[in-house]
Short mmCIF file of C-alpha atoms and ligand atoms in Angstrom, two decimals:
data_model
loop_
_atom_site.label_atom_id
_atom_site.label_comp_id
_atom_site.label_asym_id
_atom_site.label_seq_id
_atom_site.Cartn_x
_atom_site.Cartn_y
_atom_site.Cartn_z
CA MET A 21 69.21 142.73 158.53
CA LYS A 22 65.81 141.18 157.39
CA LYS A 23 62.97 142.89 156.14
CA GLY A 24 60.59 140.14 155.31
CA PHE A 25 59.59 136.38 155.75
CA VAL A 26 58.87 133.69 153.18
CA PHE A 27 56.81 130.50 154.23
CA ASP A 28 56.14 127.28 152.34
CA LEU A 29 52.60 126.19 153.11
CA ASP A 30 52.29 122.05 153.79
CA GLY A 31 54.27 121.38 156.43
CA VAL A 32 55.00 124.87 157.70
CA ILE A 33 51.82 126.71 157.79
CA THR A 34 49.40 123.41 158.06
CA ASP A 35 50.05 119.75 158.13
CA THR A 36 48.61 119.12 154.63
CA ALA A 37 51.87 117.60 153.68
CA LYS A 38 50.43 114.41 155.54
CA LEU A 39 47.05 114.50 153.61
CA HIS A 40 48.93 114.98 149.95
CA PHE A 41 50.78 111.66 151.57
CA ILE A 42 47.11 109.81 151.84
CA ALA A 43 46.05 110.90 148.49
CA TRP A 44 49.62 110.06 146.31
CA LYS A 45 49.59 106.69 148.37
CA ASP A 46 46.15 105.97 147.18
CA LEU A 47 46.50 106.77 143.58
CA ALA A 48 50.41 104.82 143.80
CA ALA A 49 48.41 101.84 145.20
CA MET A 50 45.84 101.84 142.43
CA LEU A 51 48.70 101.58 140.06
CA ASP A 52 49.71 98.75 142.23
CA ILE A 53 53.01 101.00 143.39
CA GLU A 54 53.62 100.81 147.08
CA ILE A 55 55.14 104.15 148.37
CA ASP A 56 55.79 104.99 152.17
CA LEU A 57 56.65 107.99 154.59
CA THR A 58 60.49 107.55 153.58
CA PHE A 59 60.08 107.80 149.90
CA ASN A 60 57.04 110.27 150.49
CA GLU A 61 60.67 112.99 151.73
CA GLN A 62 61.25 113.33 147.99
CA LEU A 63 58.02 114.41 147.19
CA LYS A 64 57.80 117.04 149.78
CA GLY A 65 57.79 120.64 148.24
CA VAL A 66 57.53 118.85 144.19
CA GLY A 67 54.78 119.98 142.35
CA ARG A 68 51.74 117.94 141.49
CA MET A 69 52.99 116.20 137.53
CA ASP A 70 56.30 116.06 138.73
CA SER A 71 55.34 114.53 141.77
CA LEU A 72 53.51 112.03 139.73
CA GLU A 73 56.47 111.31 137.58
CA ARG A 74 58.71 110.70 140.98
CA ILE A 75 56.21 108.22 141.64
CA LEU A 76 56.01 106.15 138.19
CA VAL A 77 60.09 106.38 138.03
CA TYR A 78 59.84 104.31 141.54
CA GLY A 79 57.31 101.73 140.65
CA GLY A 80 59.20 101.26 137.24
CA LYS A 81 56.19 102.48 134.83
CA GLU A 82 57.64 105.88 134.07
CA LYS A 83 56.79 104.57 130.04
CA ASP A 84 53.41 103.09 130.50
CA PHE A 85 51.29 106.42 130.46
CA SER A 86 50.66 108.69 127.99
CA LEU A 87 50.58 112.63 128.41
CA ALA A 88 46.92 112.60 128.89
CA GLN A 89 46.67 109.62 130.93
CA LYS A 90 49.52 111.24 133.56
CA GLU A 91 46.79 114.42 133.46
CA THR A 92 43.77 112.39 134.51
CA LEU A 93 45.85 110.68 137.30
CA ALA A 94 47.17 113.85 138.60
CA GLU A 95 43.62 115.04 138.41
CA GLU A 96 42.35 112.26 140.15
CA LYS A 97 44.95 112.66 143.18
CA ASN A 98 43.72 116.51 143.48
CA LYS A 99 40.01 115.41 143.51
CA HIS A 100 40.83 113.15 146.85
CA TYR A 101 43.23 115.52 148.30
CA VAL A 102 40.49 118.57 147.91
CA GLU A 103 37.84 116.14 149.52
CA LEU A 104 40.34 115.71 152.18
CA LEU A 105 40.87 119.68 152.35
CA GLN A 106 37.10 119.96 152.94
CA ASP A 107 37.05 119.58 156.64
CA LEU A 108 40.28 121.66 157.27
CA THR A 109 39.67 125.06 159.87
CA PRO A 110 41.87 127.09 161.56
CA GLN A 111 42.35 124.64 164.23
CA ASP A 112 44.39 122.85 161.78
CA LEU A 113 47.12 125.30 161.72
CA LEU A 114 50.69 124.23 163.15
CA PRO A 115 51.09 124.58 166.37
CA GLY A 116 52.95 128.08 167.21
CA PHE A 117 52.55 129.34 163.89
CA LYS A 118 49.56 131.79 164.49
CA THR A 119 51.37 133.24 167.52
CA PHE A 120 54.28 133.65 165.20
CA LEU A 121 52.44 135.12 162.22
CA ASP A 122 50.80 137.67 164.88
CA SER A 123 53.75 138.83 166.22
CA ALA A 124 55.42 139.44 162.61
CA LYS A 125 52.33 141.36 161.46
CA LYS A 126 52.12 143.69 164.53
CA LYS A 127 56.13 144.43 163.84
CA GLN A 128 54.70 145.06 159.94
CA VAL A 129 57.14 142.94 158.55
CA PRO A 130 55.48 141.86 155.25
CA CYS A 131 55.07 138.15 154.54
CA ALA A 132 54.75 136.00 151.53
CA VAL A 133 53.76 132.29 150.92
CA ALA A 134 56.08 130.14 148.35
CA SER A 135 54.48 126.94 148.02
CA ALA A 136 54.29 124.71 144.80
CA SER A 137 50.73 124.22 145.75
CA LYS A 138 48.00 125.19 143.70
CA ASN A 139 45.76 124.94 146.23
CA ALA A 140 47.86 126.89 148.72
CA PRO A 141 45.07 130.08 148.25
CA PHE A 142 41.67 127.63 148.84
CA ILE A 143 43.86 126.35 151.96
CA LEU A 144 44.65 129.78 153.07
CA LYS A 145 41.30 130.69 153.21
CA LYS A 146 39.78 127.57 154.72
CA LEU A 147 42.61 128.30 157.62
CA GLU A 148 41.09 132.09 157.62
CA ILE A 149 44.63 133.60 157.24
CA PHE A 150 44.37 134.32 153.47
CA ASP A 151 44.23 138.08 154.24
CA GLU A 152 47.37 138.09 156.13
CA PHE A 153 49.83 137.70 153.39
CA ASP A 154 51.22 140.56 151.06
CA ALA A 155 51.35 138.06 148.59
CA ILE A 156 51.25 134.35 147.37
CA VAL A 157 53.34 133.29 144.56
CA ASP A 158 51.17 131.43 141.88
CA PRO A 159 53.12 128.43 140.78
CA ALA A 160 51.21 128.19 137.47
CA THR A 161 53.46 131.27 136.40
CA LEU A 162 56.53 129.40 137.46
CA THR A 163 59.35 128.01 134.94
CA LYS A 164 61.42 125.67 137.29
CA GLY A 165 60.29 123.85 140.72
CA LYS A 166 62.14 123.77 144.11
CA PRO A 167 65.22 123.35 144.55
CA ASP A 168 64.86 125.68 141.80
CA PRO A 169 65.13 128.97 143.61
CA GLU A 170 62.80 131.19 141.29
CA ILE A 171 59.84 130.73 143.38
CA PHE A 172 61.68 132.37 146.65
CA ILE A 173 62.79 135.11 144.41
CA ARG A 174 59.37 135.71 143.10
CA ALA A 175 57.99 135.54 146.60
CA ALA A 176 60.89 138.52 147.80
CA GLN A 177 60.25 140.77 144.78
CA ALA A 178 56.44 140.32 145.47
CA ILE A 179 57.18 142.12 148.80
CA HIS A 180 59.42 144.55 147.47
CA ILE A 181 62.81 143.09 148.78
CA THR A 182 65.73 141.23 147.84
CA PRO A 183 66.34 137.36 148.86
CA GLU A 184 69.12 138.37 151.00
CA GLU A 185 66.83 140.69 152.80
CA ALA A 186 64.35 137.60 153.14
CA VAL A 187 63.84 134.91 155.45
CA GLY A 188 62.60 131.71 154.33
CA PHE A 189 60.42 128.99 156.28
CA GLU A 190 60.55 125.23 154.65
CA ASP A 191 59.74 121.60 155.77
CA ALA A 192 61.45 120.14 152.65
CA GLN A 193 64.78 119.56 151.85
CA ALA A 194 64.19 120.88 148.44
CA GLY A 195 62.71 123.92 149.53
CA ILE A 196 65.88 124.48 151.85
CA GLU A 197 68.32 124.17 148.84
CA GLY A 198 65.97 126.49 147.19
CA ILE A 199 65.95 129.16 149.82
CA LYS A 200 69.94 129.09 150.37
CA ALA A 201 70.48 128.91 146.65
CA CYS A 202 69.01 132.53 146.46
CA GLY A 203 71.22 133.88 149.40
CA MET A 204 68.08 134.09 151.95
CA PHE A 205 68.23 132.70 155.45
CA ALA A 206 66.67 129.58 155.79
CA VAL A 207 64.46 128.33 158.68
CA GLY A 208 64.35 124.43 158.52
CA VAL A 209 60.85 123.34 160.22
CA GLU A 210 61.79 119.81 161.01
CA THR A 211 59.53 116.94 161.70
CA THR A 212 60.86 113.74 160.99
CA GLU A 213 64.00 113.61 158.59
CA PRO A 214 66.79 116.14 159.48
CA LEU A 215 67.00 119.36 157.22
CA TYR A 216 70.69 119.75 155.75
CA GLN A 217 71.77 123.22 154.66
CA ALA A 218 69.26 125.28 157.13
CA ASP A 219 70.86 128.38 159.11
CA LEU A 220 68.31 127.40 161.75
CA ARG A 221 65.96 124.59 162.94
CA VAL A 222 62.85 124.28 164.94
CA LYS A 223 60.14 122.01 165.71
CA ARG A 224 57.81 125.11 165.90
CA LEU A 225 57.87 128.68 165.08
CA ASP A 226 56.90 130.05 168.35
CA GLU A 227 60.61 128.81 169.33
CA LEU A 228 61.66 131.82 167.40
CA SER A 229 61.37 135.36 168.22
CA VAL A 230 60.71 137.64 165.33
CA ASP A 231 63.13 140.41 166.56
CA SER A 232 65.71 137.76 166.59
CA LEU A 233 65.11 137.04 163.42
CA LEU A 234 65.15 140.18 161.76
CA GLN A 235 68.67 141.09 163.19
CA LYS A 236 70.00 138.19 161.34
C1 GL1 B 328 51.62 119.70 144.52
C2 GL1 B 328 51.37 118.22 144.68
C3 GL1 B 328 52.05 118.03 146.18
C4 GL1 B 328 52.75 118.63 147.45
C5 GL1 B 328 52.84 120.24 146.85
C6 GL1 B 328 53.87 121.34 147.40
O1 GL1 B 328 50.55 120.18 145.39
O2 GL1 B 328 50.73 117.60 144.48
O3 GL1 B 328 51.94 116.47 147.03
O4 GL1 B 328 53.99 118.33 147.03
O5 GL1 B 328 52.51 120.49 145.79
O6 GL1 B 328 53.60 121.08 148.98
P1 GL1 B 328 48.84 120.70 144.83
O7 GL1 B 328 48.49 119.21 143.81
O8 GL1 B 328 48.18 121.14 145.59
O9 GL1 B 328 49.14 121.39 143.60
MG1 MG B 329 56.29 122.14 152.63
#
């Protein structure tokens, strides 16, 4: 029996994965590195500095910048990303998410957010669902990023359940791996690429019934 839900944000709650891609693609272009959607799959679920490192390695420029320069580049990407977020409204919730969340809340299922994004609280406020969550893990307090399970373990703790009692929702392969590594039940929200190891795969969350998930 499951007792609580743990959601990734970008690509599960809202389609900000697409905005991250725009901001990273522009930053990479400035450095003469071209990234495409296939490469972007490797950035999904990966935090800001690690994403930048992966882009630099991909472009063969990992040794070209000091830490301070890399921090400036990451800040620049974030500035652009935050600009792209300004127009976000509840209309930008992914289809089916709100219906599913409302149903979970009605049944008093505790819900947490496990996102590597430092912008998660801001985005949830823009989407007008910040108050619906019982916990939001602060990624600044983590020692390891996805696919390490740390963020999912912390999310379960924050809603006072064990990982085995939780269902995790992810659109990134790294996220599914983290969910499975701590014994959670994994729901893969698939857009383009197939997600391996997911216990269930859906296109949108309202394909699922809260009751049947709680019985997993
Ligand atoms: C960071 C990365 C993004 C994305 C998210 C996780 O977000 O920069 O590209 O991978 O983590 O979905 P942020 O910059 O908002 O902390
Ligand atoms: Mg995601």
